[in-house]
């Protein structure tokens, strides 16, 4: 009975501490800036790129955890150029980049004193790619976010979850106290040695889904982040409603409210800023046989749809083991940049418009300006259920041709000059 009471007290104390999280002025400012940025790039890059079979290859192919580490002996991305990357991201219109500092395989893509299993001390490359990327981001005005895995298939002290079951790790060395200390050590390095960090983006919470009593002690990690960099946002890809201490809610492979990928079933959309992260082809890490890239038109339309759903959109790239971005990715970045250069005004700094998303498209809004993004309409007339606001003026975004507006009790109808065609037809409304 005493043990049960003690456990209850600890649980209550933990919940109380978490519930007391109040976003600082720095965080509130960072959340607003995050929502304004709207478009980012994700980078999944590590030792796994050498095998050309995605970022889960170690677990999927049951590669022995000791044998896998020998990949580091030959990792030498001779063509890596941080400035080349960042200039391509900037030209595409991206406002931030999220970089995988340590994925589930446990290899650190930055200099760490926690162990030698990192790109500086454990490979013949001996360069801190994260430092070079951080410097390039600061030079070109791109915000840097850092992915950090809660899972580690390489460390025996990480308690076994449902992934990495066949990699040969011993089962008698699990020690979460030790593993948590390791993670906090690395988080401190990441938030101390690489300048301003926009967000820490956690992944792997789902790995302990078969251990419902497992306590990740997230509050310790979140409070450490907010203490070290008061303006650094916290995200966690746990596929659940936001938890205390988190500053944005992310959705994997889906727009908020959708569940086509199977990760968001029953997930409640909270009040925090929203983000959709999506692969450019099929997997996150480099896959030498995966040529099923999403078209530029698909990606552009999802940037628009995400904005109309009041969310940011982040598209992933898996660089090759030599450090180059795949040709297909570079082609799509250029096409995205061409579109954002012309129409970014209707995306950046907006929020989801007062007309909710429909089959025909979405709306985005800045103050009294409502942008109607038409992506699927076969008629010249488009009805909008606008009843609480009056349309003072309407014009095509391209060419500024006036659009006639007729009103009835249910809303307004836009009489377009032609049937919408192409990726996106935009009508700009001024509301009163």
Short mmCIF file of C-alpha atoms in Angstrom, two decimals:
data_model
loop_
_atom_site.label_atom_id
_atom_site.label_comp_id
_atom_site.label_asym_id
_atom_site.label_seq_id
_atom_site.Cartn_x
_atom_site.Cartn_y
_atom_site.Cartn_z
CA UNK A 1 0.00 0.00 0.00
CA UNK A 2 2.85 2.35 0.85
CA UNK A 3 4.49 1.69 -2.55
CA UNK A 4 1.23 2.46 -4.35
CA UNK A 5 0.77 5.71 -2.40
CA UNK A 6 4.32 6.78 -3.16
CA UNK A 7 3.80 6.07 -6.85
CA UNK A 8 0.59 8.10 -6.89
CA UNK A 9 2.32 11.02 -5.20
CA UNK A 10 5.13 10.93 -7.77
CA UNK A 11 2.61 10.82 -10.62
CA UNK A 12 0.67 13.76 -9.19
CA UNK A 13 3.86 15.73 -8.63
CA UNK A 14 4.99 15.06 -12.19
CA UNK A 15 1.62 16.05 -13.66
CA UNK A 16 1.51 19.19 -11.53
CA UNK A 17 4.99 20.22 -12.62
CA UNK A 18 4.14 19.63 -16.29
CA UNK A 19 0.84 21.47 -16.03
CA UNK A 20 2.67 24.53 -14.69
CA UNK A 21 4.45 25.13 -17.99
CA UNK A 22 3.74 28.63 -19.18
CA UNK A 23 5.17 29.71 -22.49
CA UNK A 24 7.66 32.55 -22.04
CA UNK A 25 7.47 35.77 -24.06
CA UNK A 26 10.38 34.44 -26.11
CA UNK A 27 8.44 31.26 -26.90
CA UNK A 28 5.27 33.15 -27.79
CA UNK A 29 7.28 35.31 -30.19
CA UNK A 30 8.98 32.23 -31.66
CA UNK A 31 5.63 30.48 -32.17
CA UNK A 32 4.33 33.44 -34.16
CA UNK A 33 7.48 33.58 -36.28
CA UNK A 34 7.23 29.84 -36.83
CA UNK A 35 3.67 30.18 -38.13
CA UNK A 36 4.73 33.04 -40.38
CA UNK A 37 7.52 30.99 -41.97
CA UNK A 38 5.10 28.45 -43.46
CA UNK A 39 7.60 26.37 -45.48
CA UNK A 40 10.64 24.36 -44.47
CA UNK A 41 13.00 21.58 -45.55
CA UNK A 42 13.65 18.35 -43.68
CA UNK A 43 16.96 16.50 -43.97
CA UNK A 44 17.35 12.81 -43.05
CA UNK A 45 21.05 11.99 -43.39
CA UNK A 46 23.33 9.58 -41.58
CA UNK A 47 25.29 6.34 -41.86
CA UNK A 48 22.20 4.62 -43.25
CA UNK A 49 22.61 6.58 -46.49
CA UNK A 50 25.62 4.36 -47.28
CA UNK A 51 23.36 1.31 -47.56
CA UNK A 52 20.88 3.12 -49.82
CA UNK A 53 17.86 1.48 -48.24
CA UNK A 54 16.26 4.16 -46.08
CA UNK A 55 16.83 5.31 -42.51
CA UNK A 56 15.29 2.17 -40.93
CA UNK A 57 17.63 -0.28 -42.68
CA UNK A 58 19.39 -1.33 -39.46
CA UNK A 59 16.13 -2.49 -37.88
CA UNK A 60 14.44 -3.66 -41.07
CA UNK A 61 17.32 -5.91 -42.06
CA UNK A 62 18.25 -6.95 -38.49
CA UNK A 63 21.83 -5.72 -38.82
CA UNK A 64 23.83 -6.55 -35.70
CA UNK A 65 24.25 -3.41 -33.62
CA UNK A 66 28.03 -3.89 -33.33
CA UNK A 67 28.51 -4.69 -37.01
CA UNK A 68 26.52 -1.63 -38.08
CA UNK A 69 28.97 0.72 -36.35
CA UNK A 70 31.70 -0.25 -38.85
CA UNK A 71 29.87 1.79 -41.47
CA UNK A 72 31.38 4.82 -39.76
CA UNK A 73 34.86 3.66 -40.75
CA UNK A 74 34.04 4.34 -44.39
CA UNK A 75 31.71 7.33 -44.13
CA UNK A 76 33.32 10.15 -46.10
CA UNK A 77 30.80 12.54 -47.71
CA UNK A 78 33.39 14.29 -49.86
CA UNK A 79 30.84 16.32 -51.84
CA UNK A 80 29.03 17.80 -48.84
CA UNK A 81 28.75 21.57 -49.14
CA UNK A 82 26.59 23.23 -46.49
CA UNK A 83 26.38 26.52 -48.38
CA UNK A 84 25.27 24.75 -51.54
CA UNK A 85 22.47 23.08 -49.58
CA UNK A 86 21.31 26.23 -47.84
CA UNK A 87 21.38 28.36 -51.00
CA UNK A 88 19.17 25.76 -52.69
CA UNK A 89 16.77 25.80 -49.73
CA UNK A 90 16.73 29.60 -49.70
CA UNK A 91 16.04 29.77 -53.44
CA UNK A 92 13.15 27.32 -52.95
CA UNK A 93 11.54 29.73 -50.52
CA UNK A 94 12.16 27.66 -47.38
CA UNK A 95 12.39 29.66 -44.17
CA UNK A 96 13.81 26.87 -41.98
CA UNK A 97 15.53 23.50 -42.18
CA UNK A 98 15.18 20.58 -39.77
CA UNK A 99 18.33 18.42 -39.63
CA UNK A 100 18.66 14.93 -38.17
CA UNK A 101 21.39 15.25 -35.55
CA UNK A 102 20.93 11.66 -34.36
CA UNK A 103 18.51 9.12 -35.79
CA UNK A 104 17.41 5.77 -34.35
CA UNK A 105 20.71 4.11 -35.35
CA UNK A 106 22.39 6.21 -32.65
CA UNK A 107 25.08 7.80 -34.83
CA UNK A 108 25.58 11.51 -34.09
CA UNK A 109 25.98 13.81 -37.09
CA UNK A 110 27.75 16.37 -34.90
CA UNK A 111 30.74 16.60 -32.56
CA UNK A 112 29.82 15.21 -29.15
CA UNK A 113 31.90 14.44 -26.09
CA UNK A 114 29.34 11.83 -24.97
CA UNK A 115 31.00 9.15 -27.12
CA UNK A 116 33.16 8.66 -30.23
CA UNK A 117 30.27 7.40 -32.34
CA UNK A 118 29.96 10.67 -34.23
CA UNK A 119 30.96 12.10 -37.59
CA UNK A 120 33.97 14.00 -36.24
CA UNK A 121 35.59 11.36 -34.04
CA UNK A 122 34.26 8.16 -35.59
CA UNK A 123 34.76 8.67 -39.33
CA UNK A 124 37.67 9.57 -41.64
CA UNK A 125 35.71 12.71 -42.61
CA UNK A 126 36.47 14.46 -39.28
CA UNK A 127 34.20 17.42 -40.06
CA UNK A 128 31.27 18.68 -38.01
CA UNK A 129 28.58 18.90 -40.71
CA UNK A 130 26.10 20.39 -38.24
CA UNK A 131 28.48 23.26 -37.43
CA UNK A 132 28.95 23.94 -41.12
CA UNK A 133 25.20 23.81 -41.69
CA UNK A 134 24.53 26.09 -38.71
CA UNK A 135 27.03 28.65 -40.02
CA UNK A 136 25.49 28.55 -43.51
CA UNK A 137 21.98 28.93 -42.10
CA UNK A 138 23.00 32.00 -40.13
CA UNK A 139 24.77 33.45 -43.17
CA UNK A 140 21.72 33.10 -45.44
CA UNK A 141 18.97 33.78 -42.90
CA UNK A 142 17.52 30.29 -42.62
CA UNK A 143 16.29 29.10 -39.22
CA UNK A 144 17.85 25.84 -38.01
CA UNK A 145 15.72 23.18 -36.28
CA UNK A 146 17.22 19.98 -34.92
CA UNK A 147 15.72 16.49 -35.07
CA UNK A 148 16.72 14.29 -32.14
CA UNK A 149 15.70 10.65 -31.74
CA UNK A 150 14.50 9.28 -28.41
CA UNK A 151 15.34 5.81 -29.74
CA UNK A 152 18.86 4.41 -29.91
CA UNK A 153 19.49 1.00 -31.46
CA UNK A 154 23.23 1.28 -30.74
CA UNK A 155 23.20 1.79 -26.95
CA UNK A 156 22.59 -1.18 -24.65
CA UNK A 157 21.24 1.14 -21.93
CA UNK A 158 18.29 2.23 -24.12
CA UNK A 159 15.29 0.16 -22.92
CA UNK A 160 14.10 -2.12 -25.71
CA UNK A 161 11.01 -0.90 -27.54
CA UNK A 162 9.14 -2.53 -30.42
CA UNK A 163 11.75 -1.50 -33.01
CA UNK A 164 15.24 -2.93 -33.43
CA UNK A 165 14.21 -6.28 -31.98
CA UNK A 166 16.57 -8.35 -34.12
CA UNK A 167 19.83 -6.40 -33.92
CA UNK A 168 21.38 -8.45 -31.11
CA UNK A 169 21.45 -5.94 -28.27
CA UNK A 170 21.83 -7.48 -24.77
CA UNK A 171 18.73 -7.41 -22.62
CA UNK A 172 20.42 -7.09 -19.23
CA UNK A 173 21.88 -3.59 -19.60
CA UNK A 174 18.75 -1.44 -19.90
CA UNK A 175 19.18 1.67 -17.76
CA UNK A 176 17.01 4.65 -18.59
CA UNK A 177 18.69 6.84 -15.96
CA UNK A 178 21.97 6.35 -17.82
CA UNK A 179 20.37 6.85 -21.23
CA UNK A 180 18.51 9.99 -20.14
CA UNK A 181 21.75 11.47 -18.81
CA UNK A 182 23.33 10.78 -22.22
CA UNK A 183 20.48 12.50 -24.05
CA UNK A 184 20.55 15.53 -21.77
CA UNK A 185 24.31 15.77 -22.29
CA UNK A 186 23.83 15.83 -26.05
CA UNK A 187 20.90 18.25 -25.92
CA UNK A 188 23.06 20.61 -23.90
CA UNK A 189 25.77 20.41 -26.56
CA UNK A 190 23.30 21.03 -29.36
CA UNK A 191 21.87 24.08 -27.63
CA UNK A 192 25.25 25.46 -26.59
CA UNK A 193 27.61 24.92 -29.51
CA UNK A 194 25.58 25.71 -32.62
CA UNK A 195 24.10 29.15 -32.14
CA UNK A 196 20.38 29.96 -32.06
CA UNK A 197 18.20 26.88 -32.60
CA UNK A 198 14.61 27.34 -33.72
CA UNK A 199 13.27 24.02 -32.42
CA UNK A 200 14.20 20.63 -31.04
CA UNK A 201 12.11 18.05 -32.90
CA UNK A 202 11.85 14.75 -31.00
CA UNK A 203 10.95 11.41 -32.51
CA UNK A 204 10.58 7.89 -31.10
CA UNK A 205 8.08 8.26 -28.27
CA UNK A 206 5.96 5.65 -30.06
CA UNK A 207 8.70 3.02 -29.61
CA UNK A 208 7.53 2.28 -26.06
CA UNK A 209 3.86 1.86 -26.97
CA UNK A 210 3.95 -1.72 -25.63
CA UNK A 211 5.23 -0.41 -22.28
CA UNK A 212 2.38 1.90 -21.22
CA UNK A 213 3.98 2.62 -17.83
CA UNK A 214 7.25 3.76 -19.35
CA UNK A 215 8.11 7.32 -18.31
CA UNK A 216 10.20 9.25 -20.82
CA UNK A 217 10.55 12.08 -18.26
CA UNK A 218 9.83 14.58 -20.98
CA UNK A 219 9.45 17.42 -18.51
CA UNK A 220 13.16 17.18 -17.65
CA UNK A 221 14.12 17.36 -21.31
CA UNK A 222 11.69 20.13 -22.18
CA UNK A 223 12.66 22.31 -19.22
CA UNK A 224 16.36 21.86 -20.10
CA UNK A 225 15.72 23.07 -23.64
CA UNK A 226 13.72 26.10 -22.54
CA UNK A 227 16.34 26.98 -19.95
CA UNK A 228 19.29 26.75 -22.34
CA UNK A 229 17.55 28.63 -25.16
CA UNK A 230 14.38 30.40 -23.97
CA UNK A 231 13.19 30.94 -27.53
CA UNK A 232 13.70 27.35 -28.73
CA UNK A 233 10.46 25.55 -29.56
CA UNK A 234 9.80 21.93 -28.57
CA UNK A 235 8.09 19.49 -30.94
CA UNK A 236 7.47 15.77 -30.48
CA UNK A 237 6.38 13.40 -33.22
CA UNK A 238 4.43 11.16 -30.84
CA UNK A 239 1.24 11.18 -32.96
CA UNK A 240 -0.79 12.31 -29.97
CA UNK A 241 -2.36 15.50 -28.65
CA UNK A 242 0.19 18.08 -27.45
CA UNK A 243 1.75 17.47 -24.06
CA UNK A 244 2.73 20.10 -21.48
CA UNK A 245 6.00 21.78 -22.42
CA UNK A 246 5.52 21.40 -26.17
CA UNK A 247 5.28 24.44 -28.42
CA UNK A 248 4.02 23.09 -31.73
CA UNK A 249 2.11 20.06 -33.00
CA UNK A 250 3.46 18.09 -35.92
CA UNK A 251 1.72 15.68 -38.28
CA UNK A 252 3.66 13.01 -40.18
CA UNK A 253 2.75 12.41 -43.84
CA UNK A 254 -0.65 14.10 -43.45
CA UNK A 255 -2.33 17.45 -43.21
CA UNK A 256 -3.83 18.19 -39.77
CA UNK A 257 -7.05 16.26 -39.28
CA UNK A 258 -6.28 13.65 -41.91
CA UNK A 259 -5.11 10.08 -41.35
CA UNK A 260 -4.24 8.73 -44.78
CA UNK A 261 -0.83 7.52 -43.54
CA UNK A 262 -2.23 5.86 -40.41
CA UNK A 263 -0.25 7.91 -37.88
CA UNK A 264 -2.95 10.35 -36.76
CA UNK A 265 -5.91 8.15 -35.86
CA UNK A 266 -7.81 9.83 -33.07
CA UNK A 267 -5.24 12.62 -32.72
CA UNK A 268 -6.79 15.78 -31.34
CA UNK A 269 -5.69 19.02 -32.98
CA UNK A 270 -4.59 21.33 -30.18
CA UNK A 271 -4.16 25.09 -29.96
CA UNK A 272 -0.44 25.13 -30.74
CA UNK A 273 1.08 26.06 -34.12
CA UNK A 274 0.74 23.18 -36.60
CA UNK A 275 3.18 21.53 -38.97
CA UNK A 276 2.95 18.85 -41.65
CA UNK A 277 6.13 16.91 -42.47
CA UNK A 278 6.16 14.81 -45.63
CA UNK A 279 8.62 12.78 -47.67
CA UNK A 280 9.53 13.92 -51.17
CA UNK A 281 9.60 10.32 -52.37
CA UNK A 282 8.62 7.22 -50.36
CA UNK A 283 11.09 7.09 -47.45
CA UNK A 284 12.90 9.68 -45.34
CA UNK A 285 16.51 8.54 -45.74
CA UNK A 286 18.32 7.97 -49.02
CA UNK A 287 17.04 4.96 -50.96
CA UNK A 288 18.97 4.28 -54.14
CA UNK A 289 16.00 2.51 -55.79
CA UNK A 290 13.26 4.93 -54.70
CA UNK A 291 12.47 7.14 -57.67
CA UNK A 292 8.82 7.66 -56.79
CA UNK A 293 9.19 11.37 -56.19
CA UNK A 294 6.15 13.53 -55.69
CA UNK A 295 5.68 15.97 -58.54
CA UNK A 296 6.50 19.64 -58.09
CA UNK A 297 2.80 20.41 -58.60
CA UNK A 298 1.82 17.98 -55.80
CA UNK A 299 4.30 19.56 -53.38
CA UNK A 300 3.26 23.12 -54.25
CA UNK A 301 -0.41 22.28 -53.80
CA UNK A 302 0.34 20.75 -50.41
CA UNK A 303 2.22 23.86 -49.33
CA UNK A 304 -0.97 25.73 -50.20
CA UNK A 305 -3.26 23.18 -48.53
CA UNK A 306 -1.16 23.18 -45.37
CA UNK A 307 -1.36 26.98 -45.17
CA UNK A 308 -5.12 26.76 -45.70
CA UNK A 309 -5.25 24.33 -42.79
CA UNK A 310 -3.33 26.85 -40.67
CA UNK A 311 -0.18 24.72 -40.75
CA UNK A 312 3.39 24.87 -41.99
CA UNK A 313 4.60 22.42 -44.61
CA UNK A 314 8.00 20.71 -44.49
CA UNK A 315 9.25 18.54 -47.34
CA UNK A 316 11.99 15.97 -46.70
CA UNK A 317 15.16 15.25 -48.67
CA UNK A 318 17.44 12.25 -48.11
CA UNK A 319 20.95 13.27 -49.28
CA UNK A 320 23.23 10.74 -50.92
CA UNK A 321 26.13 9.24 -48.90
CA UNK A 322 28.54 11.57 -50.72
CA UNK A 323 26.69 14.58 -49.31
CA UNK A 324 24.95 15.70 -52.50
CA UNK A 325 21.23 16.31 -52.74
CA UNK A 326 19.53 13.95 -55.22
CA UNK A 327 19.02 15.48 -58.67
CA UNK A 328 15.26 14.90 -58.45
CA UNK A 329 15.11 16.86 -55.20
CA UNK A 330 17.06 19.77 -56.62
CA UNK A 331 14.71 19.93 -59.62
CA UNK A 332 11.68 20.12 -57.34
CA UNK A 333 13.26 22.74 -55.12
CA UNK A 334 13.76 24.96 -58.17
CA UNK A 335 10.14 24.57 -59.27
CA UNK A 336 8.89 25.32 -55.74
CA UNK A 337 11.12 28.40 -55.62
CA UNK A 338 9.76 29.67 -58.93
CA UNK A 339 6.19 29.40 -57.61
CA UNK A 340 6.94 30.83 -54.16
CA UNK A 341 8.79 33.73 -55.77
CA UNK A 342 5.59 34.72 -57.57
CA UNK A 343 2.94 33.75 -55.04
CA UNK A 344 4.68 33.58 -51.66
CA UNK A 345 2.80 36.70 -50.57
CA UNK A 346 -0.34 34.54 -50.36
CA UNK A 347 1.43 31.97 -48.12
CA UNK A 348 4.04 33.61 -45.88
CA UNK A 349 2.68 35.31 -42.80
CA UNK A 350 -0.86 34.07 -43.42
CA UNK A 351 -3.19 32.00 -41.31
CA UNK A 352 -5.91 29.61 -42.39
CA UNK A 353 -8.69 31.70 -43.91
CA UNK A 354 -12.21 32.14 -42.56
CA UNK A 355 -13.52 29.90 -45.33
CA UNK A 356 -12.59 26.37 -44.31
CA UNK A 357 -10.88 23.98 -46.78
CA UNK A 358 -13.11 22.50 -49.49
CA UNK A 359 -12.66 20.09 -52.37
CA UNK A 360 -12.01 23.05 -54.66
CA UNK A 361 -9.17 24.39 -52.52
CA UNK A 362 -8.41 26.51 -49.47
CA UNK A 363 -8.17 30.09 -48.28
CA UNK A 364 -5.35 31.90 -46.54
CA UNK A 365 -5.66 35.23 -44.81
CA UNK A 366 -3.72 38.29 -43.64
CA UNK A 367 -5.88 40.75 -41.76
CA UNK A 368 -8.71 41.78 -44.08
CA UNK A 369 -7.15 40.17 -47.15
CA UNK A 370 -8.47 36.73 -48.03
CA UNK A 371 -6.66 34.70 -50.67
CA UNK A 372 -8.84 32.10 -52.37
CA UNK A 373 -6.66 29.28 -53.72
CA UNK A 374 -8.59 27.33 -56.36
CA UNK A 375 -6.98 24.00 -57.25
CA UNK A 376 -9.93 21.86 -58.30
CA UNK A 377 -12.83 23.65 -59.96
CA UNK A 378 -14.49 22.95 -63.31
CA UNK A 379 -16.68 26.05 -63.41
CA UNK A 380 -16.29 29.79 -63.77
CA UNK A 381 -18.43 30.38 -60.69
CA UNK A 382 -17.26 29.60 -57.16
CA UNK A 383 -19.50 29.86 -54.09
CA UNK A 384 -18.00 30.92 -50.75
CA UNK A 385 -20.04 30.60 -47.54
CA UNK A 386 -19.18 34.13 -46.37
CA UNK A 387 -21.99 35.45 -44.24
CA UNK A 388 -20.32 37.42 -41.45
CA UNK A 389 -18.03 39.58 -43.62
CA UNK A 390 -18.70 41.76 -46.64
CA UNK A 391 -16.50 41.65 -49.73
CA UNK A 392 -15.28 45.17 -50.46
CA UNK A 393 -13.36 44.18 -53.59
CA UNK A 394 -12.26 41.10 -55.50
CA UNK A 395 -9.57 40.66 -58.13
CA UNK A 396 -7.43 37.98 -59.69
CA UNK A 397 -4.03 37.82 -58.03
CA UNK A 398 -2.39 37.46 -61.45
CA UNK A 399 -3.02 40.56 -63.53
CA UNK A 400 -5.37 42.17 -60.96
CA UNK A 401 -8.43 41.73 -63.19
CA UNK A 402 -11.59 42.56 -61.27
CA UNK A 403 -13.86 39.69 -60.26
CA UNK A 404 -17.60 40.18 -60.06
CA UNK A 405 -19.16 39.16 -56.75
CA UNK A 406 -22.83 38.35 -56.19
CA UNK A 407 -24.26 37.94 -52.69
CA UNK A 408 -27.18 36.08 -51.15
CA UNK A 409 -28.15 34.98 -47.64
CA UNK A 410 -25.84 31.95 -47.73
CA UNK A 411 -22.69 33.70 -48.92
CA UNK A 412 -21.10 35.06 -52.08
CA UNK A 413 -20.38 33.73 -55.56
CA UNK A 414 -17.23 34.70 -57.43
CA UNK A 415 -17.74 35.01 -61.18
CA UNK A 416 -14.31 34.16 -62.55
CA UNK A 417 -13.07 35.38 -65.95
CA UNK A 418 -12.27 31.78 -66.98
CA UNK A 419 -12.39 28.21 -65.69
CA UNK A 420 -9.43 27.82 -63.30
CA UNK A 421 -6.48 25.88 -64.69
CA UNK A 422 -3.02 24.93 -63.53
CA UNK A 423 -1.59 24.35 -60.08
CA UNK A 424 -3.43 27.18 -58.36
CA UNK A 425 -5.70 30.05 -59.38
CA UNK A 426 -5.76 32.79 -56.76
CA UNK A 427 -8.47 35.37 -56.13
CA UNK A 428 -7.68 38.20 -53.73
CA UNK A 429 -10.61 39.48 -51.66
CA UNK A 430 -10.62 42.55 -49.45
CA UNK A 431 -13.07 42.09 -46.60
CA UNK A 432 -14.99 44.54 -44.49
#
